[in-house]
Amino acid sequence: MTMSKRLTFAGAAVAIALTATACGSSKKTEETTTTAAAVETTAAPETTAAETTAAPSNLSATLDASGSTFVKNFLEEGVSRFTAANSGVTINYAGGGSGKGRQDLADQIVAFAGTDSTIKDEDLPTFKGGDVLYFPAVVAPITVSFNVSGVDKLSLSPTTIAKIFQVQITKWNDAAIAAENPGVTLPDTDITVVHRSDSSGTTGNFTKFLDKAVGADAGAIWTLGTGSTVEWSPNTQAAEGNGGVAQLIAATDGAIGYVDFADAIKAGLKFAAVQNKAGKFVDATLEGASAAAAGATVKDNLTFSAVWAEGDAAYPITAQTWIIIYKNQTDKAKGEAVKALLNFLLTEGQTFAKDVNYAPLPAELATKAIAQLDAIVIPA
Amino acid sequence: MTTEQHIDELPNLSGSSQRADKAFRWVSIGAGLIVLVILGLITYTMASRTGPVFRHMGFRFFTERRWAPPKEIYGALALMWGTLFTAIIALFIAVPISIGIALFVTQVAPAWLRKPMVYVMDLLAVIPSVVFGMWGVLVLARHIKGLYKWLHTTFDSWPILGSIFGKPQTRSFLTAGIILSIMVIPIITSLAREVFETTPQSEKEAALALGATRWEMIRGAVFPHSKGGLVGAVMLGLGRAMGETIAVALTIGSALGQLTFNVLAPGNSMPSLITAEWGEADALKKSALIAVAVTLFVITIIINVIATSVVQRSIKRSRGAV
């Protein structure tokens, strides 16, 4: 009797422990799990035979990397395809956020980093390896997702979005929303605003959109400024990660929030058409994101902001990610492997990006980025 | 005869085993010192990295309510309040329940039930906090909506309770407090149980012999004997509740700058803010987050030191009583 009771307890304990690990990996700890287990995609021999048409490469290196979680799905796909063709290369992309990626590159503990925003000028001296090169990887829309029973399509202007997210508009049948959506029957439901509880580049790009469109220099309707964390009203709700926000929107009637495209699609959310700089209401699509990147002003170092870009077809809340590396590589094998990976992402990567819900770069920008590969200095 | 043998063995002892004794002494002193050195180094490195935020904010860091990274305003006041507030809510729920469980196990429950109960309580203590957090978000926060609305509408017009049960949100101080209370119940219960068990049998029997009921016996013999130990148990629970990170981060609602008595409002606590903000922090924000960590570190150390001294004193007193 006591024996069997013990066993049940032991079983329960094991079950609890398992649940714990499972929950851990599905949450924000996703990033840490990646470090430990995931992206270590050394090629399996049979895939090499199946997928490569080119001659087998002689690259051999282990590349550690970290940074943006926004670009993680694209990089994982790219890394697994790249290492399938280059069995000597092992790449560990640890995620952790753009801030961590930039810090890790500054401290020279990673070979490359993914980042959704550029390095601040005052942080440049902390980069011990000297000059940094930016290689744009992909762009993607950030959706304004909603869950209002009976409403399938919404069009929203930046002014209305700003007022909703500052809790100045609190009902779905508010006159401001109705005016932008003729023919849509809006219910008398309270609006629940959902935002990120963790600091995030997604929040950064979403608030940058509102700040550029209707911020201090453009009518001062949006007053919270821009950053990876802003002072949301206490009458809003917070959730962790893009997945957490998507889940909370899906579970709450009357909810609205900003979610990256891939997670919004995965959660089956509906999202609004947003009015762009040209005054057009544009749906959140990969084409709209590519158009935004094409409309952005690209600087000589290939940095740009696709948020609130010019162009009739440009989706106004478009985020971008760069792979950043040091111009002067210190290790021959690693330098060659990084260069080959970047070349792969900028060529073949642009064709499979859509399969994993990212938008390819405009051709002109991709060409510039490929040309910049020659600037990488690899020791002999 | 036997004593003589012992004396004969003594010279042996002062030979090689005495050297071993010395070696052991140094190893254990070293181990003890390492703990202190690590603690000191942690404090030093952390404190030395708070420079930028104190140059930027000065002492206002402790009195400023707002935490507004876009405007470079970093204040810890609302965070300290959030940490304290959730911990107090947790203790308010956990202390009566824990003392009840401990009394039941030690004074009321039949002997065959005691071991399984203690076992289950200890099992509760090993559940990782992220599990509590997930349960809080996915189950508790969803189903407790009705109760929160009821609390708000019922007490809205009452003088003090009206402001305690203000406008409700499902991820709030109270939700975090409830989760925390479940997490500290095992700690307080097991300490309270041990404290209650030290009550001398003779005193309990004396009370019963005088015609006391079970409750009068508990009130007259068990409680006076355990007062200090109970205070210590509660303080250790408080320290645990204040340091909890992930379960609070998931359930508290992450609203910044909240200085309120409304338990149904969302807020933020020091550890939960640190985990949420670290990933995308620039240099100044990092320094501010480290300063928050140092503040929390100092507060929890103070609480633990007080708790330990209270417990020590009560142990001494009860030894004297026996």
XYZ file of C-alpha atoms in Angstrom:
702
model
C 0.000 0.000 0.000
C 2.585 2.518 1.103
C 4.854 1.272 -1.625
C 2.323 1.897 -4.362
C 1.528 5.274 -2.850
C 5.207 6.173 -3.008
C 5.326 5.165 -6.608
C 2.336 7.328 -7.440
C 4.008 10.258 -5.767
C 7.205 9.618 -7.672
C 5.231 9.440 -10.900
C 3.517 12.710 -10.097
C 6.853 14.351 -9.378
C 8.289 13.201 -12.697
C 5.175 14.390 -14.512
C 5.468 17.775 -12.839
C 9.110 18.028 -13.772
C 8.308 17.168 -17.380
C 5.521 19.722 -17.530
C 7.957 22.226 -16.154
C 10.466 21.699 -18.912
C 7.729 21.675 -21.523
C 6.248 24.921 -20.266
C 9.685 26.394 -19.971
C 10.518 25.846 -23.576
C 7.217 27.140 -24.894
C 7.618 30.399 -23.032
C 10.189 33.127 -23.225
C 12.767 30.527 -22.220
C 12.401 29.441 -25.802
C 15.466 31.508 -26.393
C 17.579 29.740 -23.813
C 16.430 26.366 -25.045
C 17.669 27.343 -28.417
C 21.093 27.913 -26.976
C 21.186 24.516 -25.404
C 19.563 22.243 -27.881
C 18.192 23.638 -31.030
C 19.930 25.192 -33.947
C 22.879 22.868 -33.819
C 22.111 21.691 -37.281
C 25.129 19.837 -38.500
C 24.138 18.288 -41.747
C 22.931 14.755 -42.058
C 24.813 13.056 -44.904
C 21.711 11.947 -46.827
C 20.312 15.486 -47.058
C 23.642 16.642 -48.390
C 23.367 14.190 -51.222
C 19.776 15.086 -51.935
C 19.912 18.848 -51.761
C 23.247 19.993 -53.027
C 23.819 20.471 -56.681
C 27.053 22.420 -56.222
C 30.361 20.777 -55.480
C 30.793 19.862 -51.788
C 32.303 22.804 -49.937
C 35.478 22.675 -47.923
C 34.237 25.168 -45.318
C 34.811 24.037 -41.798
C 33.943 26.160 -38.766
C 31.671 26.480 -35.757
C 29.829 29.792 -35.652
C 28.180 31.016 -32.455
C 25.586 33.732 -32.870
C 22.806 35.412 -30.933
C 20.334 38.259 -31.134
C 16.945 39.068 -32.631
C 14.143 36.602 -31.965
C 12.145 38.340 -34.709
C 14.410 36.847 -37.382
C 14.907 33.502 -35.646
C 12.531 31.427 -37.762
C 14.102 32.709 -40.965
C 17.633 32.103 -39.688
C 16.798 28.605 -38.482
C 15.451 27.734 -41.904
C 18.448 29.341 -43.592
C 20.965 27.711 -41.276
C 19.504 24.252 -41.712
C 19.574 24.579 -45.518
C 23.078 26.105 -45.492
C 24.598 23.467 -43.239
C 22.949 20.744 -45.308
C 25.117 21.924 -48.187
C 28.170 22.640 -46.019
C 28.517 19.739 -43.646
C 31.692 21.122 -42.093
C 29.905 24.155 -40.676
C 28.010 24.190 -37.391
C 25.958 27.259 -36.508
C 24.384 27.948 -33.090
C 21.943 30.860 -33.135
C 20.961 31.561 -29.537
C 18.274 34.249 -29.863
C 17.985 36.314 -26.688
C 16.916 39.594 -28.265
C 18.578 42.203 -30.448
C 20.099 43.949 -27.426
C 21.821 40.748 -26.347
C 23.050 40.130 -29.881
C 24.637 43.573 -30.125
C 26.207 43.182 -26.681
C 27.595 39.738 -27.553
C 29.116 41.030 -30.782
C 30.598 44.002 -28.937
C 32.186 41.575 -26.466
C 33.417 39.404 -29.362
C 31.775 36.246 -28.054
C 29.744 35.629 -31.221
C 30.728 35.467 -34.889
C 27.628 37.355 -36.012
C 24.481 38.816 -34.434
C 20.935 39.501 -35.556
C 19.513 42.905 -34.708
C 16.275 44.734 -35.519
C 17.684 48.173 -34.809
C 20.976 49.889 -35.519
C 23.771 50.351 -32.985
C 23.550 53.641 -31.132
C 26.469 55.981 -31.807
C 27.425 56.115 -28.126
C 27.681 52.297 -28.022
C 30.037 52.080 -31.030
C 33.255 52.446 -28.982
C 32.291 49.332 -26.980
C 32.644 47.182 -30.128
C 36.108 45.818 -29.488
C 36.612 44.345 -32.961
C 36.404 47.665 -34.811
C 34.117 48.525 -37.730
C 30.793 46.727 -38.004
C 29.068 45.848 -41.286
C 25.275 45.689 -41.628
C 23.760 43.075 -43.913
C 19.971 43.402 -44.259
C 18.392 39.934 -44.078
C 14.619 40.185 -44.395
C 11.705 42.487 -43.628
C 8.283 41.591 -42.223
C 5.076 43.366 -41.261
C 3.960 43.881 -37.676
C 0.213 43.352 -37.626
C -2.434 45.222 -35.677
C -4.391 42.100 -34.735
C -7.881 42.137 -33.276
C -10.581 39.830 -31.969
C -14.017 41.402 -32.212
C -16.891 38.983 -32.683
C -18.745 39.725 -35.882
C -15.983 41.873 -37.370
C -13.777 40.359 -40.090
C -12.163 43.399 -41.653
C -11.005 46.661 -40.142
C -9.229 49.705 -41.512
C -7.419 51.944 -39.076
C -5.521 55.200 -39.407
C -2.440 55.959 -37.279
C -4.461 58.565 -35.359
C -7.117 56.023 -34.413
C -4.513 53.376 -33.540
C -2.677 55.889 -31.320
C -5.909 56.823 -29.526
C -6.904 53.162 -29.060
C -3.494 52.228 -27.623
C -3.564 55.246 -25.287
C -7.064 54.215 -24.106
C -8.622 57.439 -25.401
C -10.981 55.371 -27.562
C -12.477 52.648 -25.370
C -15.437 51.201 -27.309
C -15.394 49.365 -30.619
C -18.371 51.381 -31.921
C -16.588 54.696 -31.318
C -17.316 57.278 -34.011
C -13.629 57.489 -35.027
C -13.460 53.756 -35.813
C -16.869 53.783 -37.494
C -15.847 56.675 -39.770
C -12.909 54.638 -41.123
C -15.022 51.511 -41.569
C -18.212 52.340 -43.431
C -20.434 49.305 -43.876
C -18.934 47.414 -40.924
C -21.279 46.745 -37.994
C -19.240 47.490 -34.889
C -20.404 46.117 -31.528
C -20.656 48.043 -28.239
C -17.773 45.950 -26.804
C -15.058 47.457 -24.587
C -11.639 47.591 -26.239
C -8.919 45.595 -24.473
C -5.459 46.770 -25.486
C -2.784 44.054 -25.335
C 0.924 44.892 -25.400
C 4.247 43.212 -24.647
C 5.234 42.774 -20.995
C 8.874 42.194 -21.939
C 10.947 44.837 -23.641
C 11.048 44.117 -27.328
C 12.111 45.332 -30.746
C 8.515 44.720 -31.872
C 7.313 47.324 -29.364
C 10.173 49.533 -30.561
C 9.078 49.388 -34.211
C 5.365 49.705 -33.409
C 5.893 52.818 -31.268
C 8.330 54.187 -33.849
C 5.516 53.929 -36.409
C 3.107 55.842 -34.151
C 5.769 58.374 -33.236
C 6.680 59.066 -36.860
C 3.062 59.157 -38.042
C 1.331 61.077 -35.251
C 4.014 61.732 -32.620
C 5.447 64.919 -31.144
C 6.476 66.290 -34.564
C 3.268 65.265 -36.312
C 0.283 66.490 -34.339
C 1.356 65.110 -30.936
C -1.502 62.612 -30.729
C 0.898 59.839 -29.699
C 2.570 60.965 -26.483
C 4.274 57.805 -25.176
C 7.391 58.232 -27.295
C 9.258 55.305 -28.797
C 11.331 52.532 -27.282
C 11.436 48.843 -26.468
C 9.350 49.631 -23.338
C 6.908 52.515 -23.044
C 4.568 53.627 -20.243
C 1.332 51.905 -21.271
C -1.807 52.919 -19.411
C -2.654 50.640 -16.469
C -5.973 50.012 -18.206
C -4.225 47.867 -20.787
C -3.089 44.248 -20.566
C 0.390 42.822 -20.931
C 1.560 39.432 -22.178
C 4.940 37.883 -22.791
C 6.390 37.510 -26.255
C 4.623 37.747 -29.611
C 3.096 34.350 -28.902
C 1.747 35.473 -25.524
C 0.153 38.590 -27.004
C -1.411 36.527 -29.798
C -2.781 34.036 -27.263
C -4.290 36.773 -25.077
C -5.934 38.459 -28.094
C -7.343 35.141 -29.244
C -8.764 34.525 -25.755
C -10.327 37.975 -25.253
C -13.356 39.320 -27.123
C -12.735 42.974 -27.907
C -8.941 42.697 -27.808
C -6.458 44.491 -30.064
C -2.661 44.276 -30.043
C 0.466 44.353 -32.174
C 1.873 40.966 -33.170
C 4.556 40.021 -35.671
C 3.238 38.553 -38.917
C 4.369 34.951 -38.407
C 2.791 34.663 -34.938
C -0.444 36.352 -36.035
C -0.765 33.860 -38.912
C 0.068 30.955 -36.599
C -2.601 32.025 -34.075
C -5.171 32.531 -36.842
C -5.763 36.164 -35.885
C -7.448 38.780 -38.047
C -5.519 41.971 -38.628
C -6.330 45.464 -39.749
C -5.420 47.371 -42.878
C -3.342 50.346 -41.745
C -3.227 53.737 -43.423
C 0.248 54.472 -44.795
C 2.181 57.669 -45.435
C 0.583 58.027 -48.886
C -2.849 57.934 -47.231
C -3.746 54.456 -48.520
C -5.108 51.667 -46.299
C -2.790 48.687 -46.836
C -3.247 45.130 -45.575
C -0.400 43.538 -43.638
C 1.158 41.331 -46.312
C 4.665 40.270 -47.254
C 4.313 42.232 -50.523
C 3.423 45.328 -48.499
C 6.529 44.824 -46.368
C 8.797 44.448 -49.407
C 7.230 47.589 -50.871
C 7.961 49.439 -47.630
C 11.606 48.376 -47.768
C 11.767 49.551 -51.378
C 10.363 52.912 -50.309
C 12.785 53.398 -47.420
C 15.840 55.606 -47.720
C 18.886 53.341 -47.510
C 22.090 54.840 -46.144
C 25.580 53.978 -47.408
C 26.097 51.465 -44.602
C 22.860 49.713 -45.675
C 20.878 50.818 -42.630
C 17.350 52.066 -43.183
C 13.989 52.148 -41.490
C 11.077 50.527 -43.290
C 8.644 52.007 -40.753
C 6.331 54.697 -42.215
C 8.022 54.400 -45.607
C 7.024 56.142 -48.846
C 4.980 54.403 -51.540
C 1.323 53.621 -52.248
C 1.727 49.875 -51.580
C 4.027 50.171 -48.539
C 2.687 48.642 -45.319
C 3.537 51.295 -42.710
C 4.514 49.060 -39.753
C 7.319 47.076 -41.331
C 10.277 45.838 -39.332
C 13.669 44.789 -40.618
C 16.564 42.717 -39.379
C 20.247 42.952 -40.092
C 22.994 40.427 -39.588
C 25.909 42.378 -38.157
C 29.542 41.228 -38.278
C 32.969 42.774 -37.844
C 34.536 44.095 -41.048
C 37.917 42.689 -40.029
C 37.532 38.980 -39.360
C 40.186 37.444 -37.129
C 39.850 33.776 -38.065
C 40.189 32.551 -41.651
C 37.869 29.533 -41.403
C 35.182 31.409 -39.491
C 35.409 34.452 -41.721
C 34.932 32.370 -44.849
C 32.021 30.500 -43.306
C 30.267 33.730 -42.265
C 30.764 35.216 -45.722
C 29.372 32.093 -47.376
C 26.373 32.051 -45.040
C 25.592 35.709 -45.738
C 25.899 35.124 -49.471
C 23.499 32.203 -49.156
C 20.959 34.224 -47.133
C 21.103 37.117 -49.581
C 20.605 34.944 -52.648
C 18.806 31.654 -52.071
C 17.490 32.884 -48.703
C 15.425 35.538 -50.442
C 13.517 32.876 -52.346
C 12.483 30.700 -49.381
C 11.806 33.645 -47.025
C 8.108 33.665 -47.949
C 7.727 30.011 -46.945
C 8.516 31.005 -43.349
C 6.411 34.226 -43.432
C 9.153 36.782 -44.063
C 9.313 39.216 -46.956
C 12.356 39.243 -49.278
C 14.457 42.378 -49.639
C 13.843 44.547 -52.694
C 16.210 43.427 -55.471
C 18.194 46.659 -55.468
C 18.942 46.392 -51.749
C 19.886 42.714 -52.010
C 22.331 43.565 -54.798
C 23.936 46.284 -52.670
C 24.247 43.866 -49.767
C 25.848 41.179 -51.948
C 28.320 43.792 -53.201
C 29.187 44.652 -49.615
C 30.378 41.057 -49.045
C 33.625 42.083 -50.765
C 34.283 44.563 -47.966
C 34.780 41.746 -45.458
C 38.476 41.372 -44.657
C 39.503 37.776 -44.012
C 43.043 37.019 -42.793
C 45.098 34.803 -45.073
C 40.954 -1.912 31.153
C 38.926 -0.181 28.487
C 40.106 3.252 29.600
C 43.699 2.128 29.352
C 43.114 1.015 25.784
C 41.723 4.415 24.935
C 44.757 6.127 26.345
C 46.964 3.835 24.312
C 45.225 4.874 21.149
C 45.678 8.592 21.802
C 49.246 8.985 20.442
C 47.996 7.460 17.185
C 45.382 10.158 16.978
C 47.893 12.951 17.237
C 49.831 11.422 14.344
C 48.443 11.243 10.826
C 44.826 11.745 11.794
C 45.721 15.011 13.451
C 47.177 16.210 10.202
C 43.967 15.142 8.480
C 42.094 17.059 11.133
C 44.069 20.187 10.350
C 43.587 19.778 6.622
C 39.881 19.337 7.111
C 39.804 22.490 9.195
C 41.434 24.577 6.480
C 39.272 23.098 3.734
C 36.123 23.935 5.649
C 37.346 27.417 6.549
C 38.157 27.943 2.871
C 34.712 26.776 1.819
C 33.138 29.123 4.318
C 35.269 32.035 3.174
C 34.439 31.407 -0.499
C 30.776 32.052 0.269
C 31.643 35.398 1.821
C 34.035 36.304 -0.986
C 31.457 35.474 -3.666
C 28.825 37.519 -1.849
C 31.229 40.419 -1.511
C 32.290 40.264 -5.174
C 28.671 40.133 -6.353
C 27.833 43.184 -4.278
C 30.925 45.017 -5.492
C 30.487 44.309 -9.233
C 26.800 45.101 -9.135
C 27.190 48.267 -7.096
C 30.032 49.466 -9.323
C 27.814 49.151 -12.397
C 25.030 51.313 -10.973
C 27.143 54.446 -11.514
C 25.499 55.720 -14.728
C 21.937 55.635 -13.381
C 22.826 57.355 -10.108
C 24.760 60.034 -11.992
C 21.673 60.461 -14.185
C 18.906 60.230 -11.577
C 20.668 60.799 -8.271
C 18.756 59.914 -5.115
C 15.556 60.547 -7.108
C 15.971 56.935 -8.277
C 14.370 55.861 -4.992
C 11.620 58.489 -4.882
C 10.596 58.647 -8.559
C 7.399 56.761 -9.392
C 7.842 56.615 -13.178
C 9.852 54.103 -15.195
C 9.938 55.609 -18.677
C 12.867 54.395 -20.829
C 11.941 56.534 -23.881
C 12.214 59.627 -21.685
C 15.204 58.331 -19.700
C 13.333 58.501 -16.407
C 14.163 55.598 -14.135
C 12.485 55.400 -10.719
C 12.215 52.394 -8.425
C 9.492 53.613 -6.070
C 6.516 51.964 -7.792
C 8.563 48.778 -8.233
C 9.475 48.616 -4.553
C 5.812 49.167 -3.737
C 4.744 46.435 -6.182
C 7.195 43.968 -4.657
C 6.094 44.743 -1.115
C 2.385 44.871 -1.987
C 2.286 41.454 -3.700
C 4.321 39.929 -0.859
C 1.929 41.356 1.753
C -1.101 40.058 -0.180
C 0.587 36.659 -0.411
C 1.265 36.554 3.346
C -2.260 37.768 4.136
C -3.579 34.671 2.356
C -0.797 32.210 3.193
C -0.199 32.798 6.920
C -3.627 31.748 8.266
C -3.750 28.759 5.919
C -0.199 27.648 6.764
C -0.733 27.937 10.515
C -3.996 26.048 10.110
C -2.308 23.243 8.196
C 0.599 23.098 10.666
C -1.798 22.949 13.650
C -3.859 20.258 11.959
C -0.791 18.147 11.215
C 0.788 18.499 14.657
C -2.203 18.695 17.023
C -5.332 17.331 15.353
C -4.584 14.856 12.577
C -4.450 11.150 13.428
C -0.922 9.743 13.331
C -1.394 7.760 10.095
C -2.345 10.912 8.200
C 0.614 13.042 9.293
C 3.334 11.563 7.113
C 1.418 11.654 3.815
C 0.328 15.239 4.538
C 3.861 16.412 5.240
C 4.982 14.594 2.108
C 2.410 16.336 -0.073
C 3.245 19.743 1.397
C 6.937 19.224 0.686
C 6.088 18.154 -2.846
C 4.319 21.488 -3.347
C 7.596 23.216 -2.519
C 9.542 21.527 -5.335
C 7.192 22.564 -8.158
C 9.171 24.986 -10.357
C 7.833 28.523 -10.194
C 7.290 28.777 -13.938
C 4.611 26.090 -13.582
C 2.770 28.225 -11.052
C 3.158 31.194 -13.373
C 1.756 29.365 -16.383
C -1.106 28.019 -14.318
C -1.779 31.545 -13.092
C -1.968 32.913 -16.633
C -3.762 30.084 -18.386
C -6.142 28.926 -15.648
C -6.442 31.250 -12.672
C -6.486 34.574 -14.563
C -9.175 33.291 -16.898
C -11.527 31.841 -14.328
C -11.163 34.443 -11.614
C -12.617 37.255 -13.744
C -16.099 36.781 -12.291
C -14.896 36.920 -8.685
C -12.903 40.107 -9.373
C -15.901 41.793 -10.978
C -18.066 40.748 -8.040
C -15.549 42.115 -5.520
C -15.412 45.403 -7.420
C -19.161 45.899 -7.784
C -19.949 44.742 -4.236
C -17.435 46.895 -2.386
C -17.271 49.834 -4.808
C -19.226 52.206 -2.554
C -17.593 51.134 0.733
C -15.108 53.588 2.237
C -11.801 51.642 2.419
C -12.649 48.387 0.671
C -13.829 50.439 -2.323
C -10.295 51.617 -3.055
C -8.783 48.194 -2.297
C -11.129 46.500 -4.761
C -10.959 49.107 -7.548
C -11.228 48.639 -11.299
C -10.443 44.959 -11.924
C -8.009 43.321 -14.332
C -7.288 39.612 -14.475
C -3.486 40.009 -14.392
C -3.046 42.064 -11.254
C -1.390 42.426 -7.844
C -3.985 40.026 -6.402
C -3.454 37.367 -9.082
C 0.293 37.508 -8.466
C -0.371 37.519 -4.699
C -2.530 34.393 -4.912
C 0.148 32.567 -6.936
C 2.824 33.695 -4.468
C 0.718 32.558 -1.512
C 0.548 29.037 -2.954
C 4.326 29.137 -3.327
C 5.084 30.279 0.236
C 2.503 28.070 2.000
C 4.831 25.021 2.004
C 7.697 27.075 3.460
C 5.691 28.676 6.241
C 3.838 25.431 6.954
C 6.925 23.294 7.348
C 8.642 25.830 9.625
C 5.480 26.364 11.668
C 5.075 22.595 11.999
C 8.593 22.215 13.358
C 8.056 25.106 15.763
C 4.783 23.649 17.036
C 6.394 20.236 17.506
C 8.901 21.714 19.957
C 6.125 22.471 22.452
C 6.932 20.286 25.472
C 4.474 17.430 25.845
C 4.321 18.152 29.597
C 2.922 21.657 29.072
C 0.279 20.424 26.652
C -0.727 17.646 29.035
C -0.807 20.094 31.932
C -3.209 22.330 30.033
C -5.464 19.416 29.133
C -5.352 18.156 32.723
C -6.631 21.526 33.907
C -9.730 20.949 31.794
C -8.712 22.993 28.745
C -10.340 22.170 25.394
C -8.035 21.431 22.454
C -8.279 25.026 21.185
C -7.597 26.420 24.690
C -4.597 24.104 24.956
C -3.278 25.382 21.572
C -3.881 28.989 22.592
C -2.461 28.619 26.093
C 0.460 26.230 25.559
C 1.405 25.940 21.859
C 1.104 29.558 20.684
C 3.003 31.327 23.483
C 5.775 28.792 23.077
C 6.031 29.282 19.284
C 5.538 33.012 18.815
C 9.146 33.854 17.883
C 9.513 30.868 15.586
C 6.299 31.780 13.787
C 7.478 35.346 13.192
C 10.675 33.935 11.709
C 8.728 31.530 9.491
C 6.560 34.363 8.179
C 9.611 36.537 7.511
C 11.284 33.755 5.516
C 8.071 33.415 3.524
C 8.185 37.170 2.934
C 11.750 36.942 1.629
C 10.750 34.157 -0.754
C 7.712 36.080 -1.973
C 9.701 39.250 -2.604
C 12.374 37.501 -4.640
C 10.070 35.434 -6.839
C 10.573 36.341 -10.474
C 8.987 34.387 -13.242
C 5.654 33.481 -11.654
C 5.109 37.147 -10.788
C 6.300 38.390 -14.179
C 3.669 36.258 -15.857
C 0.741 37.207 -13.641
C 1.221 40.745 -12.318
C 0.225 42.538 -15.533
C 3.447 44.513 -16.059
C 2.021 48.022 -15.668
C 4.613 50.662 -14.896
C 4.465 53.448 -12.318
C 1.602 51.946 -10.310
C 1.376 53.328 -6.766
C -2.015 52.125 -5.645
C -3.839 50.191 -2.938
C -6.090 48.647 -5.580
C -5.271 44.919 -5.415
C -7.131 44.343 -8.692
C -4.907 46.732 -10.667
C -1.956 45.547 -12.735
C 1.500 46.521 -11.516
C 5.092 45.389 -11.563
C 7.675 44.135 -9.113
C 11.447 44.511 -9.011
C 12.483 40.991 -10.091
C 9.769 40.728 -12.723
C 10.797 44.045 -14.288
C 14.424 42.953 -14.446
C 13.669 39.766 -16.409
C 11.282 41.569 -18.732
C 13.549 44.512 -19.507
C 17.053 43.072 -19.646
C 17.029 41.672 -23.204
C 16.699 44.991 -25.031
C 18.382 47.290 -22.522
C 20.868 49.965 -23.559
C 23.721 51.055 -21.286
C 21.746 53.439 -19.051
C 18.757 51.111 -18.706
C 21.072 48.218 -17.862
C 22.613 50.277 -15.114
C 19.126 51.180 -13.844
C 18.118 47.507 -13.829
C 21.251 46.584 -11.896
C 20.436 49.325 -9.394
C 16.965 47.781 -8.997
C 18.618 44.413 -8.398
C 20.967 45.870 -5.778
C 18.009 47.512 -4.025
C 16.145 44.194 -3.965
C 19.285 42.405 -2.772
C 19.717 44.811 0.140
C 16.033 44.641 1.130
C 15.938 40.828 1.099
C 19.193 40.603 3.055
C 17.777 42.915 5.725
C 14.582 40.849 5.948
C 16.489 37.571 6.159
C 18.857 38.888 8.832
C 15.905 40.049 10.937
C 14.131 36.720 10.387
C 17.167 34.668 11.400
C 17.771 36.692 14.545
C 14.115 36.414 15.575
C 14.236 32.641 15.086
C 17.534 32.346 16.997
C 16.177 34.321 19.916
C 13.035 32.195 20.090
C 15.087 28.991 20.025
C 17.188 30.244 22.926
C 14.091 31.221 24.858
C 12.373 27.881 24.337
C 15.564 26.049 25.378
C 15.511 28.062 28.582
C 11.913 27.112 29.157
C 12.517 23.371 28.996
